[in-house]
Amino acid sequence: MTNHDEKLGQLLKSLPRERAQEDFTGRVMERLEMRRPPVFSPFKIALVSAAAVVVAATMLSTVSHIQQKAEQNHLKQELKSVKAQYRKIARQIEELKNQPPRDPVIYVGGDDRADYVLDVSKLHIRLTGRETPQAMPNRPEVIDLEPTYPSAGVIQASYQGGAI
Amino acid sequence: LALWRTKAKAAVTLETDSDLMERTRLGDHQAFAMIVDSHKHGLTNYLTRLLGSRPKAEDMAQETFLKLYLHADRYQSNGKLTGYIFRIATNLAISEHRKARRRSLFKTLFLSNADIGTTAEASAQSSLLVSEAHQKLAEAIALLPFHYRAPILLHEIEGMPYEAISETLGCREGTVKSRISRGRKRLKKQLAAYFDGDGS
């Protein structure tokens, strides 16, 4: 061993030792308390589980109740709508019943732009025979059909023989 | 007789440590506090020399004991508790060293050569390094690479045998011996001027 070896050995051995502070252990225990994972007893686990079940059941029940209520509301609305429709139809039927009878209109043709109808009330019928075609359908008579005045959508017609 | 007494004392300590660890494993805080009390000074001393900073050493020593408590079930009763505690501390120090290197911070945990003068000065002011010789030695230790520093401290200052050091550092006994030898050479080289000058 050289002189330097001896000196180094002595120096290393005589190096003053650092000591931990007085409250070192206390601080370790404090840190341990802060970091320690919570320990659950079986009772706590059971309590938490029961609470979770209750919460889940309540939530399910609430959701189910809300769904039922929504469905009921929907059905009520539909019923209301059907009733309203029924009343409307009844009113329309009543109106139709009370309406004076209309003169018939005969559709005689048309295209995309216009329909051609024959307004019977506007026709001036002059029978040339002694009997009407309805009275004697098998005996055609010559009749003249002339409108009182020509108008849009009404054609001038001239009918000879047979029923319209 | 002296050797026998030492062995008997070691056996009692081992048994006691095992018992205390067993109680700690079961959540006995008092037993854990006893372990902390009996190992805190040695660990603080080791980490102060290893890290070159007293506040960091205190913090890391506390962290070491916390890890010991939280992973008490990993401790095997046939091993010596001191070695186990020092292994946790060394691993923490290595981890911190790597993190510091990765972050490439200006102030790393293990200081670069450029910074060491300032820190050694601060260390000398705040610690027990009253003599110039000890101050020089502390500076020289701080300049050693980590893989030399740890075995030197464990062997020369903490008095650990090679076998225990190899367990603590997780390397072979031959490697430990070689690192201690090289570390000593570096220390001698750094302190040569001092040894040959006024300090001789």
Coordinates of C-alpha atoms in Angstrom, one line a residue:
Chain A
M1 CA 0.0 0.0 0.0
T2 CA 1.4 3.4 -1.0
N3 CA 1.6 6.4 1.2
H4 CA -1.3 8.0 -0.8
D5 CA -3.4 4.8 -0.3
E6 CA -3.0 5.1 3.4
K7 CA -3.8 8.7 3.5
L8 CA -6.9 8.2 1.4
G9 CA -8.0 5.3 3.6
Q10 CA -7.6 7.4 6.7
L11 CA -9.3 10.4 5.2
L12 CA -12.3 8.3 4.0
K13 CA -12.7 6.7 7.4
S14 CA -12.4 10.0 9.3
L15 CA -14.9 11.8 7.0
P16 CA -17.6 13.2 9.4
R17 CA -20.9 11.4 9.1
E18 CA -24.0 13.4 8.2
R19 CA -26.9 12.7 10.6
A20 CA -30.5 12.9 9.8
Q21 CA -32.5 15.7 11.4
E22 CA -34.3 15.2 14.7
D23 CA -37.8 15.2 13.2
F24 CA -36.8 12.9 10.3
T25 CA -38.9 9.9 11.5
G26 CA -41.9 12.1 12.2
R27 CA -41.7 13.6 8.7
V28 CA -41.5 10.1 7.1
M29 CA -44.6 9.1 9.1
E30 CA -46.4 12.3 8.0
R31 CA -45.6 11.5 4.4
L32 CA -46.7 8.0 4.9
E33 CA -50.1 9.1 6.2
M34 CA -50.5 11.4 3.2
R35 CA -49.7 8.7 0.7
R36 CA -51.1 5.6 2.3
P37 CA -53.9 4.1 0.2
P38 CA -57.2 4.0 2.0
V39 CA -58.0 0.7 3.6
F40 CA -61.6 -0.5 3.3
S41 CA -63.0 -2.8 5.9
P42 CA -65.5 -5.5 4.7
F43 CA -68.3 -3.5 6.4
K44 CA -67.3 -0.4 4.4
I45 CA -67.2 -2.4 1.2
A46 CA -70.6 -3.8 1.9
L47 CA -72.0 -0.4 2.7
V48 CA -70.6 1.1 -0.5
S49 CA -71.9 -1.8 -2.5
A50 CA -75.4 -1.5 -1.0
A51 CA -75.3 2.3 -1.7
A52 CA -74.3 1.6 -5.3
V53 CA -77.1 -0.9 -5.7
V54 CA -79.6 1.6 -4.2
V55 CA -78.4 4.4 -6.5
A56 CA -78.5 2.1 -9.5
A57 CA -82.0 0.9 -8.7
T58 CA -83.2 4.4 -8.1
M59 CA -81.7 5.6 -11.4
L60 CA -83.3 2.7 -13.3
S61 CA -86.7 3.3 -11.7
T62 CA -86.4 7.1 -12.5
V63 CA -85.5 6.4 -16.1
S64 CA -88.3 3.9 -16.5
H65 CA -90.8 6.3 -14.9
I66 CA -89.6 9.1 -17.3
Q67 CA -90.0 6.8 -20.3
Q68 CA -93.5 5.7 -19.2
K69 CA -94.5 9.3 -18.7
A70 CA -93.2 10.3 -22.1
E71 CA -95.1 7.4 -23.7
Q72 CA -98.3 8.4 -21.9
N73 CA -97.9 12.0 -23.0
H74 CA -97.4 10.8 -26.6
L75 CA -100.5 8.6 -26.4
K76 CA -102.5 11.5 -24.9
Q77 CA -101.4 13.8 -27.7
E78 CA -102.3 11.2 -30.3
L79 CA -105.7 10.7 -28.7
K80 CA -106.2 14.5 -28.6
S81 CA -105.3 14.7 -32.3
V82 CA -107.7 11.8 -33.2
K83 CA -110.5 13.5 -31.3
A84 CA -109.8 16.8 -33.0
Q85 CA -109.8 15.1 -36.3
Y86 CA -113.0 13.4 -35.5
R87 CA -114.7 16.6 -34.5
K88 CA -113.5 18.3 -37.7
I89 CA -114.8 15.5 -39.8
A90 CA -118.1 15.6 -37.9
R91 CA -118.4 19.3 -38.5
Q92 CA -117.6 18.9 -42.2
I93 CA -120.3 16.2 -42.5
E94 CA -122.7 18.5 -40.7
E95 CA -121.8 21.4 -43.0
L96 CA -122.2 19.2 -46.0
K97 CA -125.6 18.1 -44.8
N98 CA -126.7 21.6 -44.4
Q99 CA -125.4 22.8 -47.7
P100 CA -128.0 23.4 -50.5
P101 CA -127.6 20.8 -53.3
R102 CA -125.2 22.0 -56.0
D103 CA -125.7 21.7 -59.7
P104 CA -123.7 19.0 -61.2
V105 CA -120.5 19.7 -63.1
I106 CA -119.3 17.3 -65.7
Y107 CA -115.6 16.9 -66.4
V108 CA -115.1 16.6 -70.1
G109 CA -111.4 16.6 -70.4
G110 CA -108.3 18.7 -70.0
D111 CA -104.5 18.8 -69.9
D112 CA -101.8 20.0 -67.6
R113 CA -102.8 23.6 -67.9
A114 CA -106.6 23.5 -67.7
D115 CA -109.6 21.2 -66.9
Y116 CA -112.6 21.5 -69.1
V117 CA -115.9 21.0 -67.2
L118 CA -119.4 21.4 -68.2
D119 CA -121.5 23.4 -65.8
V120 CA -124.9 22.0 -66.2
S121 CA -126.6 24.9 -64.4
K122 CA -125.3 27.2 -66.9
L123 CA -126.8 25.3 -69.8
H124 CA -129.9 26.4 -71.5
I125 CA -131.7 23.3 -72.6
R126 CA -134.3 23.5 -75.2
L127 CA -136.1 20.4 -75.9
T128 CA -137.2 20.0 -79.5
G129 CA -139.2 16.8 -79.0
R130 CA -142.3 16.2 -76.9
E131 CA -140.6 13.9 -74.3
T132 CA -137.3 14.2 -72.3
P133 CA -134.5 11.8 -73.0
Q134 CA -134.7 10.5 -69.4
A135 CA -138.4 9.7 -69.8
M136 CA -137.8 7.8 -73.0
P137 CA -134.1 6.8 -73.1
N138 CA -134.6 4.4 -76.0
R139 CA -136.0 7.1 -78.2
P140 CA -133.3 9.6 -79.1
E141 CA -134.5 13.1 -79.6
V142 CA -132.7 16.1 -80.9
I143 CA -131.9 18.7 -78.3
D144 CA -130.0 21.9 -78.5
L145 CA -127.6 22.6 -75.6
E146 CA -126.6 26.2 -75.5
P147 CA -124.8 27.9 -72.7
T148 CA -126.3 31.1 -71.5
Y149 CA -122.9 32.8 -72.0
P150 CA -119.5 31.4 -72.8
S151 CA -116.9 31.5 -70.0
A152 CA -113.5 30.2 -69.2
G153 CA -113.5 26.5 -68.4
V154 CA -117.0 26.1 -69.9
I155 CA -117.3 24.8 -73.3
Q156 CA -119.9 25.5 -75.7
A157 CA -121.8 22.3 -76.4
S158 CA -124.2 21.1 -78.8
Y159 CA -125.8 17.8 -78.0
Q160 CA -127.9 15.8 -80.3
G161 CA -129.6 12.7 -79.1
G162 CA -128.9 10.2 -76.3
A163 CA -128.4 10.8 -72.6
I164 CA -125.6 13.0 -71.4
Chain B
L1 CA -14.4 -14.4 20.5
A2 CA -14.7 -10.9 19.1
L3 CA -15.6 -12.4 15.7
W4 CA -18.2 -14.6 17.3
R5 CA -19.7 -11.7 19.2
T6 CA -19.9 -9.7 16.0
K7 CA -21.7 -12.6 14.3
A8 CA -24.1 -13.0 17.2
K9 CA -24.9 -9.3 17.2
A10 CA -25.5 -9.4 13.4
A11 CA -27.8 -12.4 13.9
V12 CA -29.8 -10.6 16.5
T13 CA -30.0 -7.5 14.3
L14 CA -31.1 -9.6 11.4
E15 CA -33.8 -11.3 13.5
T16 CA -34.9 -8.0 14.8
D17 CA -35.1 -6.4 11.4
S18 CA -37.1 -9.4 10.1
D19 CA -39.5 -9.1 13.0
L20 CA -39.9 -5.4 12.5
M21 CA -40.4 -5.9 8.8
E22 CA -43.0 -8.6 9.4
R23 CA -44.9 -6.2 11.7
T24 CA -44.5 -3.4 9.2
R25 CA -46.0 -5.7 6.5
L26 CA -49.0 -6.0 8.8
G27 CA -49.4 -2.2 9.0
D28 CA -47.6 -1.7 12.4
H29 CA -46.5 1.9 12.3
Q30 CA -44.5 1.7 15.5
A31 CA -42.4 -1.1 14.1
F32 CA -41.8 0.9 10.9
A33 CA -40.8 4.0 12.9
M34 CA -38.2 1.8 14.7
I35 CA -36.8 0.7 11.4
V36 CA -36.6 4.4 10.2
D37 CA -34.9 5.4 13.5
S38 CA -32.3 2.7 13.3
H39 CA -31.3 3.4 9.6
K40 CA -32.0 7.1 9.0
H41 CA -28.5 8.3 9.9
G42 CA -26.6 5.8 7.7
L43 CA -28.9 6.4 4.8
T44 CA -28.8 10.2 5.1
N45 CA -25.0 10.0 5.2
Y46 CA -24.7 7.8 2.2
L47 CA -27.2 9.8 0.1
T48 CA -25.6 13.1 1.0
R49 CA -22.2 11.9 -0.3
L50 CA -23.9 10.2 -3.3
L51 CA -26.0 13.2 -4.3
G52 CA -23.7 16.0 -3.1
S53 CA -26.7 17.8 -1.6
R54 CA -28.0 17.5 1.9
P55 CA -31.6 18.6 1.2
K56 CA -31.9 16.2 -1.7
A57 CA -30.4 13.5 0.4
E58 CA -33.0 14.0 3.2
D59 CA -35.8 14.0 0.7
M60 CA -34.6 10.9 -1.0
A61 CA -34.0 9.1 2.3
Q62 CA -37.6 9.8 3.3
E63 CA -38.8 8.6 -0.1
T64 CA -36.7 5.4 0.4
F65 CA -38.4 4.6 3.6
L66 CA -41.8 5.3 2.1
K67 CA -41.0 2.8 -0.7
L68 CA -39.8 0.3 1.9
Y69 CA -43.2 0.6 3.7
L70 CA -45.3 0.4 0.6
H71 CA -43.4 -2.6 -0.8
A72 CA -42.7 -4.3 2.5
D73 CA -44.1 -7.6 1.2
R74 CA -41.2 -7.7 -1.3
Y75 CA -38.6 -7.9 1.4
Q76 CA -37.3 -11.4 1.9
S77 CA -36.5 -12.1 5.6
N78 CA -33.3 -14.0 4.7
G79 CA -31.7 -10.8 3.4
K80 CA -30.1 -8.1 5.4
L81 CA -32.4 -5.1 5.8
T82 CA -29.6 -2.5 5.6
G83 CA -28.6 -3.8 2.2
Y84 CA -32.2 -3.8 1.1
I85 CA -32.7 -0.2 2.1
F86 CA -29.5 1.0 0.5
R87 CA -30.5 -0.8 -2.7
I88 CA -33.8 1.0 -2.8
A89 CA -32.0 4.3 -2.2
T90 CA -29.4 3.6 -4.9
N91 CA -32.1 2.7 -7.4
L92 CA -33.9 5.9 -6.6
A93 CA -30.7 7.8 -7.0
I94 CA -29.9 6.1 -10.4
S95 CA -33.5 6.8 -11.5
E96 CA -33.1 10.5 -10.6
H97 CA -29.7 10.7 -12.3
R98 CA -31.2 9.3 -15.5
K99 CA -34.2 11.6 -15.4
A100 CA -31.9 14.6 -14.8
R101 CA -29.7 13.5 -17.7
R102 CA -32.7 13.1 -20.0
R103 CA -34.1 16.5 -19.1
S104 CA -30.7 17.9 -19.8
L105 CA -31.3 20.6 -17.2
F106 CA -28.7 23.1 -16.4
K107 CA -28.6 22.0 -12.8
T108 CA -28.5 18.3 -12.7
L109 CA -28.7 16.1 -9.6
F110 CA -25.2 14.8 -10.2
L111 CA -23.3 17.9 -11.1
S112 CA -21.1 18.4 -14.1
N113 CA -17.5 19.3 -13.7
A114 CA -18.2 22.9 -14.3
D115 CA -20.6 23.2 -11.4
I116 CA -18.9 21.1 -8.9
G117 CA -16.7 23.8 -7.4
T118 CA -19.7 25.9 -6.4
T119 CA -21.6 23.0 -4.9
A120 CA -18.7 21.6 -3.0
E121 CA -18.3 25.0 -1.5
A122 CA -21.9 25.2 -0.5
S123 CA -21.8 21.6 0.8
A124 CA -18.7 22.5 2.9
Q125 CA -20.4 25.5 4.4
S126 CA -23.6 23.7 5.3
S127 CA -22.2 20.4 6.5
L128 CA -19.7 19.0 9.0
L129 CA -16.8 19.3 6.6
V130 CA -14.7 21.5 8.9
S131 CA -11.3 20.5 7.8
E132 CA -9.7 21.3 4.5
A133 CA -8.8 17.7 4.0
H134 CA -12.4 16.6 4.3
Q135 CA -13.6 19.4 2.0
K136 CA -11.1 18.3 -0.7
L137 CA -12.2 14.7 -0.3
A138 CA -15.9 15.6 -0.6
E139 CA -15.1 17.5 -3.8
A140 CA -13.1 14.6 -5.2
I141 CA -16.0 12.2 -4.4
A142 CA -18.5 14.5 -6.0
L143 CA -16.3 14.5 -9.2
L144 CA -16.4 10.6 -9.4
P145 CA -18.7 9.1 -12.0
F146 CA -21.8 7.5 -10.4
H147 CA -20.8 3.9 -11.0
Y148 CA -17.5 4.5 -9.0
R149 CA -19.0 6.8 -6.4
A150 CA -21.7 4.4 -5.1
P151 CA -19.4 1.4 -4.4
I152 CA -16.7 3.6 -2.9
L153 CA -19.2 5.1 -0.5
L154 CA -20.7 1.8 0.4
H155 CA -17.4 0.1 1.0
E156 CA -15.1 2.9 2.4
I157 CA -17.6 4.9 4.3
E158 CA -20.5 2.6 5.2
G159 CA -18.2 -0.4 5.7
M160 CA -20.2 -2.8 3.6
P161 CA -18.5 -6.0 2.4
Y162 CA -18.1 -6.6 -1.3
E163 CA -20.8 -9.3 -1.4
A164 CA -23.4 -7.0 0.2
I165 CA -22.4 -4.2 -2.2
S166 CA -22.8 -6.5 -5.2
E167 CA -26.3 -7.3 -4.0
T168 CA -27.1 -3.7 -3.3
L169 CA -25.9 -2.5 -6.7
G170 CA -27.0 -5.6 -8.6
C171 CA -23.6 -6.4 -10.1
R172 CA -21.0 -9.0 -9.7
E173 CA -18.5 -9.0 -6.8
G174 CA -15.6 -8.7 -9.2
T175 CA -17.1 -5.7 -10.8
V176 CA -17.6 -4.1 -7.4
K177 CA -13.9 -4.7 -6.5
S178 CA -12.7 -3.3 -9.8
R179 CA -14.9 -0.2 -9.5
I180 CA -13.7 0.5 -6.0
S181 CA -10.1 0.1 -7.1
R182 CA -10.6 2.4 -10.1
G183 CA -12.5 4.9 -8.0
R184 CA -9.7 5.0 -5.4
K185 CA -7.2 5.6 -8.1
R186 CA -9.2 8.5 -9.4
L187 CA -9.5 9.9 -5.8
K188 CA -5.8 9.6 -5.3
K189 CA -5.1 11.3 -8.6
Q190 CA -7.4 14.2 -7.7
L191 CA -6.0 14.5 -4.2
A192 CA -2.3 13.9 -5.1
A193 CA -1.5 17.6 -5.1
Y194 CA -3.0 18.0 -1.7
F195 CA -1.3 14.9 -0.3
D196 CA 2.1 16.0 -1.7
G197 CA 1.6 19.6 -0.6
D198 CA 0.4 21.0 2.7
G199 CA -1.8 18.1 3.5
S200 CA 0.9 15.5 3.5

